mmCIF file with all atom_site columns, C-alpha atoms in Angstrom:
data_model
loop_
_atom_site.group_PDB
_atom_site.id
_atom_site.type_symbol
_atom_site.label_atom_id
_atom_site.label_alt_id
_atom_site.label_comp_id
_atom_site.label_asym_id
_atom_site.label_entity_id
_atom_site.label_seq_id
_atom_site.pdbx_PDB_ins_code
_atom_site.Cartn_x
_atom_site.Cartn_y
_atom_site.Cartn_z
_atom_site.occupancy
_atom_site.B_iso_or_equiv
_atom_site.pdbx_formal_charge
_atom_site.auth_seq_id
_atom_site.auth_comp_id
_atom_site.auth_asym_id
_atom_site.auth_atom_id
_atom_site.pdbx_PDB_model_num
ATOM 1   C CA . UNK A 1 1   ? -0.115  18.770  6.674   1.00 76.00 ? 1   UNK A CA 1
ATOM 2   C CA . UNK A 1 2   ? -2.642  16.232  7.952   1.00 84.00 ? 2   UNK A CA 1
ATOM 3   C CA . UNK A 1 3   ? -1.744  13.885  5.082   1.00 95.00 ? 3   UNK A CA 1
ATOM 4   C CA . UNK A 1 4   ? -4.467  11.385  4.171   1.00 97.00 ? 4   UNK A CA 1
ATOM 5   C CA . UNK A 1 5   ? -7.420  11.305  6.528   1.00 97.00 ? 5   UNK A CA 1
ATOM 6   C CA . UNK A 1 6   ? -10.250 8.794   6.626   1.00 98.00 ? 6   UNK A CA 1
ATOM 7   C CA . UNK A 1 7   ? -13.600 8.796   8.413   1.00 98.00 ? 7   UNK A CA 1
ATOM 8   C CA . UNK A 1 8   ? -15.086 6.979   10.159  1.00 98.00 ? 8   UNK A CA 1
ATOM 9   C CA . UNK A 1 9   ? -12.508 4.791   11.907  1.00 97.00 ? 9   UNK A CA 1
ATOM 10  C CA . UNK A 1 10  ? -15.019 2.059   12.656  1.00 97.00 ? 10  UNK A CA 1
ATOM 11  C CA . UNK A 1 11  ? -18.474 1.288   11.282  1.00 97.00 ? 11  UNK A CA 1
ATOM 12  C CA . UNK A 1 12  ? -21.012 -1.475  11.749  1.00 98.00 ? 12  UNK A CA 1
ATOM 13  C CA . UNK A 1 13  ? -23.659 -1.900  9.081   1.00 98.00 ? 13  UNK A CA 1
ATOM 14  C CA . UNK A 1 14  ? -26.553 -4.223  8.518   1.00 98.00 ? 14  UNK A CA 1
ATOM 15  C CA . UNK A 1 15  ? -26.861 -6.101  5.253   1.00 98.00 ? 15  UNK A CA 1
ATOM 16  C CA . UNK A 1 16  ? -28.473 -3.901  2.626   1.00 98.00 ? 16  UNK A CA 1
ATOM 17  C CA . UNK A 1 17  ? -27.578 -0.577  4.214   1.00 98.00 ? 17  UNK A CA 1
ATOM 18  C CA . UNK A 1 18  ? -25.609 2.000   2.296   1.00 97.00 ? 18  UNK A CA 1
ATOM 19  C CA . UNK A 1 19  ? -22.835 4.256   3.495   1.00 97.00 ? 19  UNK A CA 1
ATOM 20  C CA . UNK A 1 20  ? -20.004 6.472   2.332   1.00 98.00 ? 20  UNK A CA 1
ATOM 21  C CA . UNK A 1 21  ? -16.416 6.168   3.481   1.00 98.00 ? 21  UNK A CA 1
ATOM 22  C CA . UNK A 1 22  ? -14.699 9.538   3.404   1.00 98.00 ? 22  UNK A CA 1
ATOM 23  C CA . UNK A 1 23  ? -11.126 10.178  2.279   1.00 98.00 ? 23  UNK A CA 1
ATOM 24  C CA . UNK A 1 24  ? -9.360  13.510  2.056   1.00 98.00 ? 24  UNK A CA 1
ATOM 25  C CA . UNK A 1 25  ? -5.792  14.641  1.406   1.00 97.00 ? 25  UNK A CA 1
ATOM 26  C CA . UNK A 1 26  ? -4.214  18.068  1.771   1.00 96.00 ? 26  UNK A CA 1
ATOM 27  C CA . UNK A 1 27  ? -1.074  17.470  -0.309  1.00 96.00 ? 27  UNK A CA 1
ATOM 28  C CA . UNK A 1 28  ? -2.551  18.514  -3.680  1.00 95.00 ? 28  UNK A CA 1
ATOM 29  C CA . UNK A 1 29  ? -2.059  14.979  -4.973  1.00 95.00 ? 29  UNK A CA 1
ATOM 30  C CA . UNK A 1 30  ? -3.634  14.206  -8.323  1.00 94.00 ? 30  UNK A CA 1
ATOM 31  C CA . UNK A 1 31  ? -3.815  10.442  -7.822  1.00 95.00 ? 31  UNK A CA 1
ATOM 32  C CA . UNK A 1 32  ? -6.067  8.814   -5.223  1.00 97.00 ? 32  UNK A CA 1
ATOM 33  C CA . UNK A 1 33  ? -7.154  5.240   -4.696  1.00 97.00 ? 33  UNK A CA 1
ATOM 34  C CA . UNK A 1 34  ? -9.100  2.881   -2.456  1.00 98.00 ? 34  UNK A CA 1
ATOM 35  C CA . UNK A 1 35  ? -7.932  -0.540  -1.277  1.00 97.00 ? 35  UNK A CA 1
ATOM 36  C CA . UNK A 1 36  ? -9.497  -3.196  0.888   1.00 98.00 ? 36  UNK A CA 1
ATOM 37  C CA . UNK A 1 37  ? -7.626  -5.617  3.111   1.00 97.00 ? 37  UNK A CA 1
ATOM 38  C CA . UNK A 1 38  ? -9.146  -8.854  4.305   1.00 95.00 ? 38  UNK A CA 1
ATOM 39  C CA . UNK A 1 39  ? -7.656  -10.751 7.269   1.00 87.00 ? 39  UNK A CA 1
ATOM 40  C CA . UNK A 1 40  ? -4.237  -12.239 6.549   1.00 83.00 ? 40  UNK A CA 1
ATOM 41  C CA . UNK A 1 41  ? -4.135  -10.862 3.022   1.00 85.00 ? 41  UNK A CA 1
ATOM 42  C CA . UNK A 1 42  ? -2.500  -8.072  1.138   1.00 88.00 ? 42  UNK A CA 1
ATOM 43  C CA . UNK A 1 43  ? -4.357  -5.011  -0.084  1.00 93.00 ? 43  UNK A CA 1
ATOM 44  C CA . UNK A 1 44  ? -6.512  -5.149  -3.211  1.00 95.00 ? 44  UNK A CA 1
ATOM 45  C CA . UNK A 1 45  ? -7.337  -2.142  -5.370  1.00 95.00 ? 45  UNK A CA 1
ATOM 46  C CA . UNK A 1 46  ? -11.033 -1.181  -5.580  1.00 97.00 ? 46  UNK A CA 1
ATOM 47  C CA . UNK A 1 47  ? -11.130 2.102   -7.537  1.00 97.00 ? 47  UNK A CA 1
ATOM 48  C CA . UNK A 1 48  ? -8.712  4.856   -8.383  1.00 95.00 ? 48  UNK A CA 1
ATOM 49  C CA . UNK A 1 49  ? -8.690  8.381   -9.768  1.00 96.00 ? 49  UNK A CA 1
ATOM 50  C CA . UNK A 1 50  ? -5.979  10.191  -11.733 1.00 94.00 ? 50  UNK A CA 1
ATOM 51  C CA . UNK A 1 51  ? -7.553  13.589  -11.212 1.00 94.00 ? 51  UNK A CA 1
ATOM 52  C CA . UNK A 1 52  ? -10.771 15.465  -10.509 1.00 94.00 ? 52  UNK A CA 1
ATOM 53  C CA . UNK A 1 53  ? -13.600 14.101  -12.634 1.00 95.00 ? 53  UNK A CA 1
ATOM 54  C CA . UNK A 1 54  ? -11.687 10.963  -13.662 1.00 95.00 ? 54  UNK A CA 1
ATOM 55  C CA . UNK A 1 55  ? -12.164 7.569   -12.012 1.00 96.00 ? 55  UNK A CA 1
ATOM 56  C CA . UNK A 1 56  ? -11.555 3.973   -13.015 1.00 95.00 ? 56  UNK A CA 1
ATOM 57  C CA . UNK A 1 57  ? -12.000 0.471   -11.697 1.00 95.00 ? 57  UNK A CA 1
ATOM 58  C CA . UNK A 1 58  ? -9.401  -1.574  -9.937  1.00 94.00 ? 58  UNK A CA 1
ATOM 59  C CA . UNK A 1 59  ? -9.215  -5.272  -9.181  1.00 93.00 ? 59  UNK A CA 1
ATOM 60  C CA . UNK A 1 60  ? -12.366 -5.621  -7.022  1.00 96.00 ? 60  UNK A CA 1
ATOM 61  C CA . UNK A 1 61  ? -14.839 -2.825  -7.944  1.00 97.00 ? 61  UNK A CA 1
ATOM 62  C CA . UNK A 1 62  ? -18.171 -4.655  -7.634  1.00 96.00 ? 62  UNK A CA 1
ATOM 63  C CA . UNK A 1 63  ? -20.474 -3.214  -4.992  1.00 96.00 ? 63  UNK A CA 1
ATOM 64  C CA . UNK A 1 64  ? -18.601 0.095   -4.744  1.00 98.00 ? 64  UNK A CA 1
ATOM 65  C CA . UNK A 1 65  ? -18.973 3.495   -6.395  1.00 97.00 ? 65  UNK A CA 1
ATOM 66  C CA . UNK A 1 66  ? -16.617 6.457   -6.376  1.00 98.00 ? 66  UNK A CA 1
ATOM 67  C CA . UNK A 1 67  ? -16.569 10.036  -7.598  1.00 96.00 ? 67  UNK A CA 1
ATOM 68  C CA . UNK A 1 68  ? -13.916 12.738  -7.623  1.00 97.00 ? 68  UNK A CA 1
ATOM 69  C CA . UNK A 1 69  ? -15.408 16.221  -7.714  1.00 97.00 ? 69  UNK A CA 1
ATOM 70  C CA . UNK A 1 70  ? -12.405 17.914  -6.076  1.00 97.00 ? 70  UNK A CA 1
ATOM 71  C CA . UNK A 1 71  ? -8.671  17.230  -5.912  1.00 96.00 ? 71  UNK A CA 1
ATOM 72  C CA . UNK A 1 72  ? -8.863  16.804  -2.129  1.00 97.00 ? 72  UNK A CA 1
ATOM 73  C CA . UNK A 1 73  ? -11.719 14.329  -1.680  1.00 98.00 ? 73  UNK A CA 1
ATOM 74  C CA . UNK A 1 74  ? -12.352 10.795  -2.920  1.00 98.00 ? 74  UNK A CA 1
ATOM 75  C CA . UNK A 1 75  ? -15.359 9.168   -1.208  1.00 98.00 ? 75  UNK A CA 1
ATOM 76  C CA . UNK A 1 76  ? -16.158 5.466   -1.518  1.00 98.00 ? 76  UNK A CA 1
ATOM 77  C CA . UNK A 1 77  ? -19.830 4.472   -1.546  1.00 98.00 ? 77  UNK A CA 1
ATOM 78  C CA . UNK A 1 78  ? -21.217 1.091   -0.607  1.00 97.00 ? 78  UNK A CA 1
ATOM 79  C CA . UNK A 1 79  ? -24.578 0.883   -2.327  1.00 93.00 ? 79  UNK A CA 1
ATOM 80  C CA . UNK A 1 80  ? -26.036 -2.149  -0.541  1.00 97.00 ? 80  UNK A CA 1
ATOM 81  C CA . UNK A 1 81  ? -23.677 -3.588  2.050   1.00 97.00 ? 81  UNK A CA 1
ATOM 82  C CA . UNK A 1 82  ? -23.029 -7.330  2.109   1.00 97.00 ? 82  UNK A CA 1
ATOM 83  C CA . UNK A 1 83  ? -21.155 -9.442  4.699   1.00 97.00 ? 83  UNK A CA 1
ATOM 84  C CA . UNK A 1 84  ? -18.464 -10.078 2.054   1.00 96.00 ? 84  UNK A CA 1
ATOM 85  C CA . UNK A 1 85  ? -17.605 -6.386  2.257   1.00 97.00 ? 85  UNK A CA 1
ATOM 86  C CA . UNK A 1 86  ? -16.469 -6.737  5.863   1.00 97.00 ? 86  UNK A CA 1
ATOM 87  C CA . UNK A 1 87  ? -12.899 -5.542  5.634   1.00 98.00 ? 87  UNK A CA 1
ATOM 88  C CA . UNK A 1 88  ? -10.448 -2.773  6.417   1.00 98.00 ? 88  UNK A CA 1
ATOM 89  C CA . UNK A 1 89  ? -10.495 -0.010  3.817   1.00 98.00 ? 89  UNK A CA 1
ATOM 90  C CA . UNK A 1 90  ? -7.485  2.152   3.043   1.00 98.00 ? 90  UNK A CA 1
ATOM 91  C CA . UNK A 1 91  ? -7.335  5.302   1.000   1.00 98.00 ? 91  UNK A CA 1
ATOM 92  C CA . UNK A 1 92  ? -4.059  6.371   -0.618  1.00 97.00 ? 92  UNK A CA 1
ATOM 93  C CA . UNK A 1 93  ? -2.753  9.286   -2.647  1.00 97.00 ? 93  UNK A CA 1
ATOM 94  C CA . UNK A 1 94  ? 0.306   10.242  -4.669  1.00 94.00 ? 94  UNK A CA 1
ATOM 95  C CA . UNK A 1 95  ? 1.524   13.317  -6.510  1.00 92.00 ? 95  UNK A CA 1
ATOM 96  C CA . UNK A 1 96  ? 1.729   11.572  -9.864  1.00 85.00 ? 96  UNK A CA 1
ATOM 97  C CA . UNK A 1 97  ? 1.040   8.184   -11.324 1.00 83.00 ? 97  UNK A CA 1
ATOM 98  C CA . UNK A 1 98  ? 2.858   7.607   -14.602 1.00 81.00 ? 98  UNK A CA 1
ATOM 99  C CA . UNK A 1 99  ? 6.549   7.593   -13.818 1.00 80.00 ? 99  UNK A CA 1
ATOM 100 C CA . UNK A 1 100 ? 6.840   4.380   -11.861 1.00 81.00 ? 100 UNK A CA 1
ATOM 101 C CA . UNK A 1 101 ? 8.703   6.081   -9.026  1.00 84.00 ? 101 UNK A CA 1
ATOM 102 C CA . UNK A 1 102 ? 5.800   7.873   -7.349  1.00 88.00 ? 102 UNK A CA 1
ATOM 103 C CA . UNK A 1 103 ? 5.271   6.869   -3.745  1.00 92.00 ? 103 UNK A CA 1
ATOM 104 C CA . UNK A 1 104 ? 1.864   6.562   -2.172  1.00 94.00 ? 104 UNK A CA 1
ATOM 105 C CA . UNK A 1 105 ? 0.681   7.889   1.171   1.00 96.00 ? 105 UNK A CA 1
ATOM 106 C CA . UNK A 1 106 ? -1.903  5.788   2.966   1.00 97.00 ? 106 UNK A CA 1
ATOM 107 C CA . UNK A 1 107 ? -4.585  6.788   5.424   1.00 98.00 ? 107 UNK A CA 1
ATOM 108 C CA . UNK A 1 108 ? -5.121  5.039   8.777   1.00 97.00 ? 108 UNK A CA 1
ATOM 109 C CA . UNK A 1 109 ? -7.985  2.905   7.497   1.00 98.00 ? 109 UNK A CA 1
ATOM 110 C CA . UNK A 1 110 ? -11.685 2.359   8.163   1.00 98.00 ? 110 UNK A CA 1
ATOM 111 C CA . UNK A 1 111 ? -12.732 -0.923  9.767   1.00 98.00 ? 111 UNK A CA 1
ATOM 112 C CA . UNK A 1 112 ? -16.118 -2.026  8.435   1.00 98.00 ? 112 UNK A CA 1
ATOM 113 C CA . UNK A 1 113 ? -18.252 -4.858  9.787   1.00 97.00 ? 113 UNK A CA 1
ATOM 114 C CA . UNK A 1 114 ? -21.369 -5.884  7.878   1.00 97.00 ? 114 UNK A CA 1
ATOM 115 C CA . UNK A 1 115 ? -23.795 -8.046  9.805   1.00 97.00 ? 115 UNK A CA 1
ATOM 116 C CA . UNK B 2 1   ? 1.970   -7.759  -14.108 1.00 61.00 ? 1   UNK B CA 1
ATOM 117 C CA . UNK B 2 2   ? 5.293   -9.105  -12.938 1.00 67.00 ? 2   UNK B CA 1
ATOM 118 C CA . UNK B 2 3   ? 5.029   -10.896 -9.591  1.00 89.00 ? 3   UNK B CA 1
ATOM 119 C CA . UNK B 2 4   ? 7.235   -10.969 -6.536  1.00 95.00 ? 4   UNK B CA 1
ATOM 120 C CA . UNK B 2 5   ? 8.078   -13.793 -4.135  1.00 96.00 ? 5   UNK B CA 1
ATOM 121 C CA . UNK B 2 6   ? 8.934   -13.177 -0.491  1.00 97.00 ? 6   UNK B CA 1
ATOM 122 C CA . UNK B 2 7   ? 9.376   -15.451 2.531   1.00 97.00 ? 7   UNK B CA 1
ATOM 123 C CA . UNK B 2 8   ? 6.296   -15.558 4.733   1.00 96.00 ? 8   UNK B CA 1
ATOM 124 C CA . UNK B 2 9   ? 8.174   -14.617 7.889   1.00 97.00 ? 9   UNK B CA 1
ATOM 125 C CA . UNK B 2 10  ? 11.589  -13.740 9.286   1.00 98.00 ? 10  UNK B CA 1
ATOM 126 C CA . UNK B 2 11  ? 12.954  -13.152 12.744  1.00 97.00 ? 11  UNK B CA 1
ATOM 127 C CA . UNK B 2 12  ? 15.648  -10.819 13.972  1.00 96.00 ? 12  UNK B CA 1
ATOM 128 C CA . UNK B 2 13  ? 17.173  -9.632  17.206  1.00 96.00 ? 13  UNK B CA 1
ATOM 129 C CA . UNK B 2 14  ? 17.036  -5.992  18.146  1.00 96.00 ? 14  UNK B CA 1
ATOM 130 C CA . UNK B 2 15  ? 20.029  -3.878  17.135  1.00 95.00 ? 15  UNK B CA 1
ATOM 131 C CA . UNK B 2 16  ? 21.075  -6.403  14.472  1.00 96.00 ? 16  UNK B CA 1
ATOM 132 C CA . UNK B 2 17  ? 20.857  -5.934  10.692  1.00 96.00 ? 17  UNK B CA 1
ATOM 133 C CA . UNK B 2 18  ? 18.002  -7.535  8.795   1.00 97.00 ? 18  UNK B CA 1
ATOM 134 C CA . UNK B 2 19  ? 18.048  -8.596  5.160   1.00 98.00 ? 19  UNK B CA 1
ATOM 135 C CA . UNK B 2 20  ? 14.616  -9.102  3.614   1.00 98.00 ? 20  UNK B CA 1
ATOM 136 C CA . UNK B 2 21  ? 14.790  -10.839 0.214   1.00 98.00 ? 21  UNK B CA 1
ATOM 137 C CA . UNK B 2 22  ? 12.469  -10.502 -2.766  1.00 97.00 ? 22  UNK B CA 1
ATOM 138 C CA . UNK B 2 23  ? 12.528  -12.450 -6.020  1.00 97.00 ? 23  UNK B CA 1
ATOM 139 C CA . UNK B 2 24  ? 11.086  -10.895 -9.163  1.00 95.00 ? 24  UNK B CA 1
ATOM 140 C CA . UNK B 2 25  ? 12.428  -13.007 -12.007 1.00 94.00 ? 25  UNK B CA 1
ATOM 141 C CA . UNK B 2 26  ? 9.891   -11.677 -14.576 1.00 92.00 ? 26  UNK B CA 1
ATOM 142 C CA . UNK B 2 27  ? 10.675  -8.007  -13.966 1.00 92.00 ? 27  UNK B CA 1
ATOM 143 C CA . UNK B 2 28  ? 10.776  -5.854  -17.080 1.00 89.00 ? 28  UNK B CA 1
ATOM 144 C CA . UNK B 2 29  ? 13.328  -3.179  -17.820 1.00 87.00 ? 29  UNK B CA 1
ATOM 145 C CA . UNK B 2 30  ? 11.128  -0.274  -16.792 1.00 88.00 ? 30  UNK B CA 1
ATOM 146 C CA . UNK B 2 31  ? 9.628   -1.726  -13.598 1.00 91.00 ? 31  UNK B CA 1
ATOM 147 C CA . UNK B 2 32  ? 10.527  0.084   -10.395 1.00 93.00 ? 32  UNK B CA 1
ATOM 148 C CA . UNK B 2 33  ? 11.022  -1.951  -7.216  1.00 95.00 ? 33  UNK B CA 1
ATOM 149 C CA . UNK B 2 34  ? 9.091   -0.509  -4.284  1.00 96.00 ? 34  UNK B CA 1
ATOM 150 C CA . UNK B 2 35  ? 9.016   -1.562  -0.644  1.00 97.00 ? 35  UNK B CA 1
ATOM 151 C CA . UNK B 2 36  ? 6.235   -0.688  1.749   1.00 97.00 ? 36  UNK B CA 1
ATOM 152 C CA . UNK B 2 37  ? 5.675   -1.848  5.290   1.00 97.00 ? 37  UNK B CA 1
ATOM 153 C CA . UNK B 2 38  ? 2.566   -2.151  7.402   1.00 96.00 ? 38  UNK B CA 1
ATOM 154 C CA . UNK B 2 39  ? 2.752   -1.880  11.161  1.00 96.00 ? 39  UNK B CA 1
ATOM 155 C CA . UNK B 2 40  ? -0.019  -3.553  13.174  1.00 93.00 ? 40  UNK B CA 1
ATOM 156 C CA . UNK B 2 41  ? -3.400  -1.847  12.767  1.00 92.00 ? 41  UNK B CA 1
ATOM 157 C CA . UNK B 2 42  ? -1.977  0.862   10.488  1.00 95.00 ? 42  UNK B CA 1
ATOM 158 C CA . UNK B 2 43  ? -1.975  1.686   6.818   1.00 96.00 ? 43  UNK B CA 1
ATOM 159 C CA . UNK B 2 44  ? 1.011   0.772   4.637   1.00 96.00 ? 44  UNK B CA 1
ATOM 160 C CA . UNK B 2 45  ? 4.001   3.090   4.782   1.00 96.00 ? 45  UNK B CA 1
ATOM 161 C CA . UNK B 2 46  ? 6.493   3.747   2.001   1.00 96.00 ? 46  UNK B CA 1
ATOM 162 C CA . UNK B 2 47  ? 10.019  2.550   2.775   1.00 97.00 ? 47  UNK B CA 1
ATOM 163 C CA . UNK B 2 48  ? 12.192  2.827   -0.326  1.00 97.00 ? 48  UNK B CA 1
ATOM 164 C CA . UNK B 2 49  ? 12.284  2.287   -4.081  1.00 96.00 ? 49  UNK B CA 1
ATOM 165 C CA . UNK B 2 50  ? 14.816  1.804   -6.849  1.00 95.00 ? 50  UNK B CA 1
ATOM 166 C CA . UNK B 2 51  ? 15.254  0.971   -10.510 1.00 95.00 ? 51  UNK B CA 1
ATOM 167 C CA . UNK B 2 52  ? 18.751  -0.354  -11.162 1.00 94.00 ? 52  UNK B CA 1
ATOM 168 C CA . UNK B 2 53  ? 21.193  1.067   -8.638  1.00 93.00 ? 53  UNK B CA 1
ATOM 169 C CA . UNK B 2 54  ? 21.345  0.448   -4.902  1.00 95.00 ? 54  UNK B CA 1
ATOM 170 C CA . UNK B 2 55  ? 19.523  3.083   -2.860  1.00 96.00 ? 55  UNK B CA 1
ATOM 171 C CA . UNK B 2 56  ? 19.850  4.402   0.663   1.00 96.00 ? 56  UNK B CA 1
ATOM 172 C CA . UNK B 2 57  ? 17.528  6.556   2.735   1.00 94.00 ? 57  UNK B CA 1
ATOM 173 C CA . UNK B 2 58  ? 17.020  7.260   6.413   1.00 92.00 ? 58  UNK B CA 1
ATOM 174 C CA . UNK B 2 59  ? 14.873  4.171   6.886   1.00 91.00 ? 59  UNK B CA 1
ATOM 175 C CA . UNK B 2 60  ? 16.670  1.468   4.942   1.00 96.00 ? 60  UNK B CA 1
ATOM 176 C CA . UNK B 2 61  ? 18.861  0.431   2.038   1.00 97.00 ? 61  UNK B CA 1
ATOM 177 C CA . UNK B 2 62  ? 17.804  -1.369  -1.117  1.00 98.00 ? 62  UNK B CA 1
ATOM 178 C CA . UNK B 2 63  ? 20.246  -3.695  -2.832  1.00 98.00 ? 63  UNK B CA 1
ATOM 179 C CA . UNK B 2 64  ? 19.282  -4.645  -6.393  1.00 97.00 ? 64  UNK B CA 1
ATOM 180 C CA . UNK B 2 65  ? 20.885  -7.600  -8.142  1.00 97.00 ? 65  UNK B CA 1
ATOM 181 C CA . UNK B 2 66  ? 22.765  -6.840  -11.339 1.00 95.00 ? 66  UNK B CA 1
ATOM 182 C CA . UNK B 2 67  ? 20.235  -8.791  -13.432 1.00 95.00 ? 67  UNK B CA 1
ATOM 183 C CA . UNK B 2 68  ? 17.393  -7.134  -11.434 1.00 95.00 ? 68  UNK B CA 1
ATOM 184 C CA . UNK B 2 69  ? 15.725  -10.479 -10.810 1.00 96.00 ? 69  UNK B CA 1
ATOM 185 C CA . UNK B 2 70  ? 16.006  -10.085 -7.067  1.00 97.00 ? 70  UNK B CA 1
ATOM 186 C CA . UNK B 2 71  ? 16.429  -7.385  -4.462  1.00 97.00 ? 71  UNK B CA 1
ATOM 187 C CA . UNK B 2 72  ? 17.068  -7.113  -0.744  1.00 98.00 ? 72  UNK B CA 1
ATOM 188 C CA . UNK B 2 73  ? 15.724  -4.609  1.734   1.00 98.00 ? 73  UNK B CA 1
ATOM 189 C CA . UNK B 2 74  ? 18.270  -3.949  4.452   1.00 98.00 ? 74  UNK B CA 1
ATOM 190 C CA . UNK B 2 75  ? 17.368  -2.579  7.857   1.00 97.00 ? 75  UNK B CA 1
ATOM 191 C CA . UNK B 2 76  ? 20.734  -1.692  9.362   1.00 95.00 ? 76  UNK B CA 1
ATOM 192 C CA . UNK B 2 77  ? 19.735  -1.919  13.030  1.00 95.00 ? 77  UNK B CA 1
ATOM 193 C CA . UNK B 2 78  ? 16.361  -3.472  13.688  1.00 96.00 ? 78  UNK B CA 1
ATOM 194 C CA . UNK B 2 79  ? 14.276  -2.093  16.515  1.00 96.00 ? 79  UNK B CA 1
ATOM 195 C CA . UNK B 2 80  ? 11.050  -3.338  18.032  1.00 96.00 ? 80  UNK B CA 1
ATOM 196 C CA . UNK B 2 81  ? 9.266   -0.627  16.062  1.00 95.00 ? 81  UNK B CA 1
ATOM 197 C CA . UNK B 2 82  ? 10.390  -2.297  12.825  1.00 97.00 ? 82  UNK B CA 1
ATOM 198 C CA . UNK B 2 83  ? 8.176   -5.337  13.484  1.00 97.00 ? 83  UNK B CA 1
ATOM 199 C CA . UNK B 2 84  ? 5.775   -5.210  10.557  1.00 97.00 ? 84  UNK B CA 1
ATOM 200 C CA . UNK B 2 85  ? 4.736   -6.852  7.302   1.00 97.00 ? 85  UNK B CA 1
ATOM 201 C CA . UNK B 2 86  ? 7.085   -5.812  4.510   1.00 98.00 ? 86  UNK B CA 1
ATOM 202 C CA . UNK B 2 87  ? 5.808   -5.779  0.935   1.00 97.00 ? 87  UNK B CA 1
ATOM 203 C CA . UNK B 2 88  ? 7.999   -5.884  -2.171  1.00 97.00 ? 88  UNK B CA 1
ATOM 204 C CA . UNK B 2 89  ? 6.049   -4.453  -5.134  1.00 94.00 ? 89  UNK B CA 1
ATOM 205 C CA . UNK B 2 90  ? 6.874   -3.834  -8.787  1.00 92.00 ? 90  UNK B CA 1
ATOM 206 C CA . UNK B 2 91  ? 5.598   -0.592  -10.296 1.00 89.00 ? 91  UNK B CA 1
ATOM 207 C CA . UNK B 2 92  ? 5.100   -0.514  -14.047 1.00 81.00 ? 92  UNK B CA 1
ATOM 208 C CA . UNK B 2 93  ? 6.147   2.738   -15.696 1.00 76.00 ? 93  UNK B CA 1
ATOM 209 C CA . UNK B 2 94  ? 3.167   4.334   -17.417 1.00 73.00 ? 94  UNK B CA 1
ATOM 210 C CA . UNK B 2 95  ? 0.781   1.825   -15.909 1.00 65.00 ? 95  UNK B CA 1
ATOM 211 C CA . UNK B 2 96  ? -0.760  4.117   -13.382 1.00 73.00 ? 96  UNK B CA 1
ATOM 212 C CA . UNK B 2 97  ? 0.005   3.981   -9.696  1.00 80.00 ? 97  UNK B CA 1
ATOM 213 C CA . UNK B 2 98  ? -1.631  0.650   -8.993  1.00 85.00 ? 98  UNK B CA 1
ATOM 214 C CA . UNK B 2 99  ? 0.126   -1.300  -6.286  1.00 88.00 ? 99  UNK B CA 1
ATOM 215 C CA . UNK B 2 100 ? -0.262  -5.078  -6.317  1.00 88.00 ? 100 UNK B CA 1
ATOM 216 C CA . UNK B 2 101 ? 0.253   -6.340  -2.779  1.00 90.00 ? 101 UNK B CA 1
ATOM 217 C CA . UNK B 2 102 ? 1.154   -9.922  -2.055  1.00 89.00 ? 102 UNK B CA 1
ATOM 218 C CA . UNK B 2 103 ? 1.137   -11.340 1.457   1.00 89.00 ? 103 UNK B CA 1
ATOM 219 C CA . UNK B 2 104 ? 4.573   -9.887  2.226   1.00 95.00 ? 104 UNK B CA 1
ATOM 220 C CA . UNK B 2 105 ? 7.105   -10.906 4.878   1.00 97.00 ? 105 UNK B CA 1
ATOM 221 C CA . UNK B 2 106 ? 6.155   -10.721 8.553   1.00 97.00 ? 106 UNK B CA 1
ATOM 222 C CA . UNK B 2 107 ? 9.227   -9.470  10.403  1.00 98.00 ? 107 UNK B CA 1
ATOM 223 C CA . UNK B 2 108 ? 9.454   -10.314 14.096  1.00 98.00 ? 108 UNK B CA 1
ATOM 224 C CA . UNK B 2 109 ? 12.012  -8.460  16.178  1.00 97.00 ? 109 UNK B CA 1
ATOM 225 C CA . UNK B 2 110 ? 13.024  -9.817  19.564  1.00 95.00 ? 110 UNK B CA 1
ATOM 226 C CA . UNK B 2 111 ? 14.966  -8.294  22.438  1.00 91.00 ? 111 UNK B CA 1
#
């Protein structure tokens, strides 16, 4: 199993540009989520999905869109990039989400710089 | 959501045990205690979790206080590869798999 994969690893954008961060998992996990991590801080939840066709907002959703058309993929779209979105983005997945005991598997991250 | 309190940093010598504390005085009866760690320039990695009883796995042990208001992650023999930020997180049963990360404890391991 490749686990959770993310592309690209690094990206530089200009203010106002749009892009999609890709996330895929091959573990048949129903739950997937996106976090961002700013320097010296913990991770903050952007959006999450409890299954194909179902998404919801996390703590910091503004400026981001998501969709979940398949179990495997959960792309994160930046509609109009802003310097405040400069961050490291992590995708995560887990088999379930309701029990309290489910562990999450994180991808290696995408480093985004918005100029 | 119930919050956790951890020291900002701790130091250890290689090959010695490390005890990483976490206070969670407002924990509810159904909250699970999870620990994740984040090595430099990597995504977080699951370490261990528990509810009421102490837990052991190949990576670490988790000691949970009887009143569940605190817990301790124990690394039995620290190595240089264990240098990371360790996060103590409470998971609410039925609340979805949202992880609320604080700033964690930066563990430094020296030779």
